[in-house]
Amino acid sequence: MFKKFFSSFASPKKLREAGILCMNSRNYDVIFKNNQRRLYPLVDNKVLTKKLANEIGINTPGLIGKIDHQHEVKNILDIISGYKEFVIKPAQGSGGKGVLVITDYENEVFTTASGRHISYAEVYQHISNILSGLYSLGGKYDSAVIEELVHFSDIFKDYSYQGVPDVRIIVYKGFPAMAMTRLPTKESGGRANLHQGAVGVGLDITTGKALRGVVRNMPVAIQPDTGADLMQIQVPYWREHLIIGSKAYEMTGLGYLGADIVLDAFRGPMMLELNARPGLAIQIANGIGLANRLKEIDTYPSGLTPEERVDYVMKKAAK
Amino acid sequence: MLKKFASVRFTLSILLFLSILFAGYSIYYKVRYWGFNFVPKQNADVWTVEAHISFEPNGDPIKVSLTTPAKSDEFKILEENIIASGYTVKKDENTSRLLLTAPKLKKTQDIYYRVMLFDNIDSRGKTKAPKPNAPKKPIFEEQRMAVSKQIIDMAKKENGDDVAQIIRFLNKVPLEPIVQSYLPMQKTPRDMVETISDLLAIKGIPSRMVRGFKLEENKKSLAPDLMIEAYMDNVWKTYNIETGDKGLPENFVVFQRGGDALIDVEGGNNSTIRFSVLKSIASSMSLANKRAKLADNKSWYDYSIYNLPLAEQNTLKWLSIFPLAILIIVLMRNVVGLQTMGTFTPMLLAMALVKTGFWSGLLCFALIVGVGLAIRFWLSRLNLLMVPRISSVVIIVIIMMQFLTVIGYQFKYDVALSAVFFPIIIMAWIIERASITWEEDGAVNAGKEIVNSLFVAVITYFIISSEYIRHIMFAFEELNLVILFIVMLLGTYTGYRLLELKRFKPLVKE
Ligand SMILES: Nc1ncnc2c1ncn2[C@@H]1O[C@H](COP(=O)(O)OP(=O)(O)O)[C@@H](O)[C@H]1O
Ligand SMILES: [Mg+2]
């Protein structure tokens, strides 16, 4: 029994050989050294992120409006007038908390992505909740962002149960280092969060092709709900995806960041949000250690433009 | 960049090393000179013995000689003073007798001698003593010697060791005929001691008389009780001269050893000496204070926390366990990799458990969190705003605590009474966090978080509730400096956490 217990642990030596980046080392060796604290607000606030992204030419869902104070909540109808579909979310939310996706709006009747009808009063209450900090970290006062709806491309339709898959790219010193796509499952409640049970599929950084899939750390070959073959995944517009990630480096100055990108059917890849301390599960989805990748990127040349960096990675890593 | 961090680690290592050296020396010093122990001996017996001497001067110059307790390892004198106005006082360190001299005096004299003793009962009978000279054989006439030998022979049938056998034989009821003629008719305890001593001397066992006091409440004046000590197996063992029982009785303090007269008065008549004894339980710490003063380390000691009033010491005692608890938290999070609710929540829970007792604390915790969660779910349906909602949870927790306490008191369930010891705000946050996690990530994850936090709390509890560890952390507070540098060094630990070895297991190919 003990043997079985111990065999469920890997030896630190083997992990080190495999170049697995661990939490302590991520915080100490990577984040401390590459991410300055004062830059965090740039990615923690979605309004700010969106503004910067527009300046640098990164595609994001258009901003419809923003509500900062309780007394402005009643303006919501003015803000959304003329729009049939939109998304209301907290500017400083995380993990998909408080995101209200409205796919149809007419005469003060709102239809959510799941087809539920809600009233103006409920939307009003939702915005109030956002402002009061219900969905933000530590319960700080927050603002509500109203942005355009992303029309998710159908390419991933077979791969996800409800919800929307996204692509996460880890960018180190401006070079795309590792990527995966996250596919919502029944277990994850239609959300693209790995710890809730979504499928993570590692992507070849040079091509956007599936490498392997995992659910809760265990390898899988098919999407558990739809049965689709995960190995068939090939993210289209891969270079464009990488360029968004690469540009995020110039945009924020963060040496280590995670970019969450979704594919809009009409407008191509769009950046949804950035993360200054992306998690380590991406290693499991890829079956590759991140530490070795980062070490390699340390030897890459500096002073390149975002496009040059992407091309450099696509060529270099392909070998 | 890497160099910089390496040097941080280097500096911290040096600091850690220095702090260990410092702590090591400091601990040595405290043990050696202040008499601190590693094991908690909460209370040590401190006795105050007062001798009241009075006599009528007869017109000649006065000379009083008084025995005082001699110092030994087992027997420390913390304070000694004498009230004798008009006398010159000298102490003979060798015999430890006090010599008081005065010119002719008229009135009835009253002299008070008071000594505060620390009688280290624990070490009695364990401290090796140097071998005394072989006892002088008594000079008896032939017949008495023969009887003595016969008594020694006959005593062999009694229980116990050589000494106990003789004592028991002499005290047999009814008295053995041979003993009857051997002992004086009106035997005093002193006669007993001397007889035993003689018999032991014939056997070649050194012995000495012991004077001491048995503490009895409401009894002010005492005459000293006698016991006998025999030197056996390299230690002095004490025996009751009537029962032969070995060991010092409880509440007995030794005042003097050897048979010297307690008091000699020249130039006075009708001298009496009366003793009163007071026993106080002093904590080892406050004792250390006295000892430190004896050891001439006053200045050092005056700045240490043991010189504070007891109430402050108790607060500090509680505080000084915190760093260790914090170290455990750091280890659990950064080395083991357990995620808990809030960084210090487990520590605060552990503290609460110490006050409530383990099982009743756990039960109470489960009750508060369980009921709290149920109510919180109902609250979440009301869609209250954040601050009012968490405030409601706080109030609910308070009401539950009140309820439990009242119920507990009425029905004498101690379990419920312990509710008050849980930190209210922490409980409210646990409920709030758990319910949010429950809603977002499911009951399993919420349960996991609570269990993790409790697990760390329980481990912390077992460490901080140990009397032994608490004592060490308080008595040797310099260890906290060591802990500080360990924690700082852990801040540079970039290796794998224990649970990551499991998490990333799928990534290593066999
Ligand atoms: N503009 C949008 N259009 C459609 N869906 C969106 C939009 N914004 C967010 N979402 C949905 O909400 C989820 C979480 O949004 P995101 O901006 O990443 O917030 P968070 O910081 O909380 O993760 C996305 O994965 C997506 O499914
Ligand atoms: Mg997101």
CSV table of C-alpha atoms in Angstrom, one decimal, chain A residues 24-303:
chain,number,residue,atom,x,y,z
A,24,ASN,CA,7.4,28.6,-5.6
A,25,SER,CA,9.8,29.0,-8.5
A,26,ARG,CA,7.1,30.7,-10.7
A,27,ASN,CA,6.6,33.2,-8.0
A,28,TYR,CA,10.2,33.7,-7.1
A,29,ASP,CA,12.2,33.2,-10.2
A,30,VAL,CA,9.7,34.3,-12.9
A,31,ILE,CA,7.1,36.7,-11.6
A,32,PHE,CA,9.2,38.6,-9.1
A,33,LYS,CA,11.8,39.2,-11.7
A,34,ASN,CA,9.7,39.9,-14.7
A,35,ASN,CA,6.5,41.5,-13.5
A,36,GLN,CA,6.6,44.7,-11.6
A,37,ARG,CA,3.8,45.1,-9.1
A,38,ARG,CA,2.8,48.6,-10.4
A,39,LEU,CA,1.9,47.1,-13.7
A,40,TYR,CA,-0.7,44.7,-12.3
A,41,PRO,CA,-3.6,47.2,-12.5
A,42,LEU,CA,-3.2,47.3,-16.2
A,43,VAL,CA,-4.3,43.7,-16.5
A,44,ASP,CA,-6.5,43.6,-13.4
A,45,ASN,CA,-8.9,46.2,-14.8
A,46,LYS,CA,-10.6,45.1,-18.0
A,47,VAL,CA,-11.5,48.7,-19.0
A,48,LEU,CA,-7.8,49.7,-18.8
A,49,THR,CA,-6.7,46.6,-20.6
A,50,LYS,CA,-9.2,47.3,-23.4
A,51,LYS,CA,-8.0,50.9,-23.7
A,52,LEU,CA,-4.4,49.9,-23.9
A,53,ALA,CA,-5.2,47.1,-26.3
A,54,ASN,CA,-7.0,49.5,-28.6
A,55,GLU,CA,-4.0,51.9,-28.6
A,56,ILE,CA,-1.5,49.1,-29.5
A,57,GLY,CA,-3.8,47.5,-32.1
A,58,ILE,CA,-5.0,44.4,-30.3
A,59,ASN,CA,-8.5,43.2,-31.2
A,60,THR,CA,-10.9,43.2,-28.2
A,61,PRO,CA,-14.7,43.2,-27.9
A,62,GLY,CA,-15.7,46.9,-28.3
A,63,LEU,CA,-16.6,48.9,-25.2
A,64,ILE,CA,-20.2,49.9,-25.1
A,65,GLY,CA,-20.1,51.7,-21.8
A,66,LYS,CA,-19.1,51.6,-18.2
A,67,ILE,CA,-20.8,52.2,-15.0
A,68,ASP,CA,-18.8,53.4,-12.0
A,69,HIS,CA,-21.4,54.6,-9.5
A,70,GLN,CA,-24.6,53.3,-8.1
A,71,HIS,CA,-26.5,56.5,-9.2
A,72,GLU,CA,-25.5,55.8,-12.8
A,73,VAL,CA,-27.0,52.3,-12.9
A,74,LYS,CA,-30.3,53.8,-14.1
A,75,ASN,CA,-28.5,55.0,-17.2
A,76,ILE,CA,-28.1,51.4,-18.4
A,77,LEU,CA,-31.0,51.6,-20.8
A,78,ASP,CA,-29.5,54.6,-22.4
A,79,ILE,CA,-26.1,53.0,-22.7
A,80,ILE,CA,-27.5,49.8,-24.4
A,81,SER,CA,-30.0,51.5,-26.6
A,82,GLY,CA,-29.4,50.4,-30.1
A,83,TYR,CA,-27.7,47.2,-29.1
A,84,LYS,CA,-29.4,43.8,-29.4
A,85,GLU,CA,-26.7,41.8,-27.7
A,86,PHE,CA,-24.0,42.6,-25.2
A,87,VAL,CA,-22.1,41.4,-22.2
A,88,ILE,CA,-22.1,43.0,-18.7
A,89,LYS,CA,-19.2,42.0,-16.5
A,90,PRO,CA,-17.2,43.3,-13.6
A,91,ALA,CA,-14.1,45.3,-14.5
A,92,GLN,CA,-12.0,43.5,-11.9
A,93,GLY,CA,-13.6,40.1,-11.9
A,94,SER,CA,-11.9,36.7,-12.3
A,95,GLY,CA,-12.9,33.2,-13.1
A,96,GLY,CA,-15.9,34.2,-15.0
A,97,LYS,CA,-17.7,35.5,-12.0
A,98,GLY,CA,-20.5,38.0,-12.6
A,99,VAL,CA,-20.4,37.8,-16.4
A,100,LEU,CA,-23.8,38.3,-17.8
A,101,VAL,CA,-24.1,37.5,-21.5
A,102,ILE,CA,-27.2,38.9,-23.1
A,103,THR,CA,-27.9,37.5,-26.5
A,104,ASP,CA,-31.1,39.2,-27.2
A,105,TYR,CA,-32.5,42.5,-25.8
A,106,GLU,CA,-35.8,44.0,-26.8
A,107,ASN,CA,-38.3,46.2,-24.9
A,108,GLU,CA,-36.6,45.8,-21.5
A,109,VAL,CA,-36.7,42.0,-21.8
A,110,PHE,CA,-33.2,40.4,-21.7
A,111,THR,CA,-32.4,36.9,-22.9
A,112,THR,CA,-29.2,35.4,-21.6
A,113,ALA,CA,-26.9,33.0,-23.4
A,114,SER,CA,-28.7,30.0,-21.7
A,115,GLY,CA,-32.0,31.3,-23.0
A,116,ARG,CA,-33.4,32.6,-19.8
A,117,HIS,CA,-35.5,35.7,-19.8
A,118,ILE,CA,-34.7,38.3,-17.2
A,119,SER,CA,-36.2,41.6,-16.4
A,120,TYR,CA,-34.8,45.1,-16.2
A,121,ALA,CA,-35.0,44.9,-12.4
A,122,GLU,CA,-32.8,41.8,-12.4
A,123,VAL,CA,-30.2,43.5,-14.7
A,124,TYR,CA,-30.3,46.5,-12.4
A,125,GLN,CA,-29.7,44.3,-9.4
A,126,HIS,CA,-26.8,42.5,-11.2
A,127,ILE,CA,-25.1,45.8,-12.0
A,128,SER,CA,-25.5,46.9,-8.4
A,129,ASN,CA,-24.0,43.7,-7.2
A,130,ILE,CA,-21.0,44.2,-9.5
A,131,LEU,CA,-20.5,47.8,-8.2
A,132,SER,CA,-20.7,46.6,-4.6
A,133,GLY,CA,-17.8,44.3,-5.2
A,134,LEU,CA,-19.7,41.0,-5.1
A,135,TYR,CA,-17.6,39.5,-7.8
A,136,SER,CA,-14.2,41.2,-7.4
A,137,LEU,CA,-11.3,40.0,-5.3
A,138,GLY,CA,-11.6,40.9,-1.6
A,139,GLY,CA,-14.9,42.6,-2.2
A,140,LYS,CA,-13.5,45.9,-3.4
A,141,TYR,CA,-15.8,48.4,-5.1
A,142,ASP,CA,-15.8,47.7,-8.7
A,143,SER,CA,-17.2,49.1,-12.0
A,144,ALA,CA,-19.4,47.3,-14.5
A,145,VAL,CA,-18.2,47.0,-18.1
A,146,ILE,CA,-20.7,46.7,-20.9
A,147,GLU,CA,-19.0,45.3,-24.0
A,148,GLU,CA,-19.9,43.9,-27.4
A,149,LEU,CA,-20.8,40.3,-27.6
A,150,VAL,CA,-18.3,37.9,-29.2
A,151,HIS,CA,-19.8,35.7,-31.8
A,152,PHE,CA,-17.9,32.6,-31.2
A,153,SER,CA,-16.7,30.7,-34.2
A,154,ASP,CA,-18.4,27.4,-34.7
A,155,ILE,CA,-15.0,25.6,-35.2
A,156,PHE,CA,-14.9,24.5,-31.6
A,157,LYS,CA,-18.6,23.7,-31.4
A,158,ASP,CA,-18.1,20.0,-31.3
A,159,TYR,CA,-15.4,20.3,-28.6
A,160,SER,CA,-17.3,22.0,-25.9
A,161,TYR,CA,-20.3,21.5,-23.8
A,162,GLN,CA,-22.2,24.7,-23.8
A,163,GLY,CA,-19.9,27.6,-22.9
A,164,VAL,CA,-17.1,28.9,-25.0
A,165,PRO,CA,-13.6,27.5,-25.4
A,166,ASP,CA,-10.7,30.0,-25.3
A,167,VAL,CA,-7.0,29.8,-26.1
A,168,ARG,CA,-4.5,30.6,-23.4
A,169,ILE,CA,-1.0,31.7,-24.4
A,170,ILE,CA,1.9,32.1,-22.0
A,171,VAL,CA,4.1,34.9,-23.2
A,172,TYR,CA,7.6,35.2,-21.8
A,173,LYS,CA,9.6,38.3,-22.5
A,174,GLY,CA,7.3,38.9,-25.5
A,175,PHE,CA,7.9,35.4,-27.0
A,176,PRO,CA,4.9,33.0,-27.0
A,177,ALA,CA,6.2,30.1,-24.8
A,178,MET,CA,3.3,27.7,-24.5
A,179,ALA,CA,-0.3,27.5,-25.4
A,180,MET,CA,-3.5,25.5,-24.7
A,181,THR,CA,-7.1,25.6,-25.4
A,182,ARG,CA,-9.7,25.2,-22.7
A,183,LEU,CA,-12.9,23.4,-23.5
A,184,PRO,CA,-15.9,23.7,-21.2
A,185,THR,CA,-17.5,20.4,-20.1
A,186,LYS,CA,-20.7,19.4,-18.4
A,187,GLU,CA,-18.6,18.9,-15.2
A,188,SER,CA,-17.2,22.4,-15.4
A,189,GLY,CA,-20.7,23.8,-15.7
A,190,GLY,CA,-20.0,25.1,-19.2
A,191,ARG,CA,-17.1,27.2,-17.9
A,192,ALA,CA,-13.6,27.1,-19.3
A,193,ASN,CA,-11.8,26.7,-16.0
A,194,LEU,CA,-9.5,23.6,-15.7
A,195,HIS,CA,-9.9,23.3,-11.9
A,196,GLN,CA,-13.6,23.0,-12.4
A,197,GLY,CA,-13.2,20.1,-14.8
A,198,ALA,CA,-12.8,21.7,-18.2
A,199,VAL,CA,-10.7,19.9,-20.7
A,200,GLY,CA,-7.3,21.4,-21.3
A,201,VAL,CA,-5.7,20.7,-24.7
A,202,GLY,CA,-2.0,21.5,-25.2
A,203,LEU,CA,-1.3,23.2,-28.5
A,204,ASP,CA,1.9,23.1,-30.6
A,205,ILE,CA,3.2,26.6,-30.2
A,206,THR,CA,4.4,26.7,-33.8
A,207,THR,CA,1.2,25.4,-35.4
A,208,GLY,CA,-1.7,25.6,-33.1
A,209,LYS,CA,-2.3,21.8,-33.4
A,210,ALA,CA,-3.4,19.7,-30.5
A,211,LEU,CA,-0.7,17.9,-28.6
A,212,ARG,CA,-2.7,16.1,-25.9
A,213,GLY,CA,-5.7,16.6,-23.7
A,214,VAL,CA,-6.2,16.3,-20.0
A,215,VAL,CA,-9.1,16.5,-17.6
A,216,ARG,CA,-8.3,17.1,-13.9
A,217,ASN,CA,-4.7,16.1,-14.6
A,218,MET,CA,-5.6,12.9,-16.3
A,219,PRO,CA,-4.9,12.4,-20.0
A,220,VAL,CA,-8.0,12.1,-22.3
A,221,ALA,CA,-8.3,11.6,-26.0
A,222,ILE,CA,-11.9,12.7,-26.5
A,223,GLN,CA,-14.1,15.4,-25.2
A,224,PRO,CA,-16.0,13.6,-22.4
A,225,ASP,CA,-19.4,15.1,-23.3
A,226,THR,CA,-19.4,15.2,-27.1
A,227,GLY,CA,-16.9,12.5,-27.8
A,228,ALA,CA,-15.1,14.6,-30.4
A,229,ASP,CA,-11.5,13.6,-31.1
A,230,LEU,CA,-9.3,16.1,-29.4
A,231,MET,CA,-6.3,15.4,-31.5
A,232,GLN,CA,-8.1,16.8,-34.5
A,233,ILE,CA,-8.0,20.3,-33.0
A,234,GLN,CA,-6.2,22.8,-35.2
A,235,VAL,CA,-6.7,26.4,-34.1
A,236,PRO,CA,-7.1,28.6,-37.2
A,237,TYR,CA,-5.4,32.0,-37.5
A,238,TRP,CA,-2.7,30.7,-35.3
A,239,ARG,CA,-0.2,33.3,-36.2
A,240,GLU,CA,-2.7,36.0,-35.4
A,241,HIS,CA,-3.3,34.4,-32.0
A,242,LEU,CA,0.4,34.5,-31.3
A,243,ILE,CA,0.7,38.1,-32.4
A,244,ILE,CA,-2.0,39.2,-29.9
A,245,GLY,CA,0.0,37.5,-27.1
A,246,SER,CA,3.3,38.9,-28.3
A,247,LYS,CA,1.9,42.5,-28.5
A,248,ALA,CA,0.5,42.2,-25.0
A,249,TYR,CA,4.1,42.3,-23.8
A,250,GLU,CA,4.6,45.8,-25.3
A,251,MET,CA,1.2,46.8,-24.1
A,252,THR,CA,1.7,45.9,-20.5
A,253,GLY,CA,5.4,45.6,-19.9
A,254,LEU,CA,4.8,42.3,-18.1
A,255,GLY,CA,7.6,39.9,-18.8
A,256,TYR,CA,5.5,36.9,-17.9
A,257,LEU,CA,1.8,36.9,-18.8
A,258,GLY,CA,-1.1,34.8,-19.9
A,259,ALA,CA,-3.3,36.0,-22.7
A,260,ASP,CA,-6.9,34.7,-23.0
A,261,ILE,CA,-8.0,34.8,-26.6
A,262,VAL,CA,-11.3,33.8,-28.2
A,263,LEU,CA,-12.1,33.4,-31.8
A,264,ASP,CA,-14.9,35.6,-33.2
A,265,ALA,CA,-16.6,34.3,-36.3
A,266,PHE,CA,-16.4,37.6,-38.0
A,267,ARG,CA,-13.6,39.5,-36.5
A,268,GLY,CA,-11.0,36.8,-35.9
A,269,PRO,CA,-9.0,36.2,-32.7
A,270,MET,CA,-9.8,38.7,-29.9
A,271,MET,CA,-8.2,39.2,-26.6
A,272,LEU,CA,-10.6,38.8,-23.7
A,273,GLU,CA,-8.3,39.3,-20.8
A,274,LEU,CA,-4.7,39.2,-19.6
A,275,ASN,CA,-3.3,37.6,-16.5
A,276,ALA,CA,-0.2,38.6,-14.7
A,277,ARG,CA,0.2,35.4,-12.8
A,278,PRO,CA,-1.1,32.6,-15.1
A,279,GLY,CA,-1.3,29.1,-13.5
A,280,LEU,CA,0.8,26.1,-14.1
A,281,ALA,CA,-1.8,23.6,-15.3
A,282,ILE,CA,-0.8,24.5,-18.9
A,283,GLN,CA,2.3,22.3,-18.4
A,284,ILE,CA,0.1,19.3,-17.7
A,285,ALA,CA,-2.1,20.0,-20.8
A,286,ASN,CA,1.1,20.2,-22.9
A,287,GLY,CA,2.9,17.4,-21.2
A,288,ILE,CA,6.0,19.6,-21.3
A,289,GLY,CA,7.7,21.6,-18.5
A,290,LEU,CA,7.7,25.3,-18.8
A,291,ALA,CA,11.0,26.0,-17.0
A,292,ASN,CA,13.0,24.6,-20.0
A,293,ARG,CA,11.0,26.7,-22.4
A,294,LEU,CA,11.6,29.8,-20.4
A,295,LYS,CA,15.3,29.0,-20.2
A,296,GLU,CA,15.4,28.6,-23.9
A,297,ILE,CA,13.7,31.9,-24.5
A,298,ASP,CA,16.2,33.6,-22.3
A,299,THR,CA,18.7,32.9,-25.1
A,300,TYR,CA,16.5,34.5,-27.8
A,301,PRO,CA,17.5,37.8,-29.3
A,302,SER,CA,16.0,41.0,-27.9
A,303,GLY,CA,14.9,44.1,-29.7
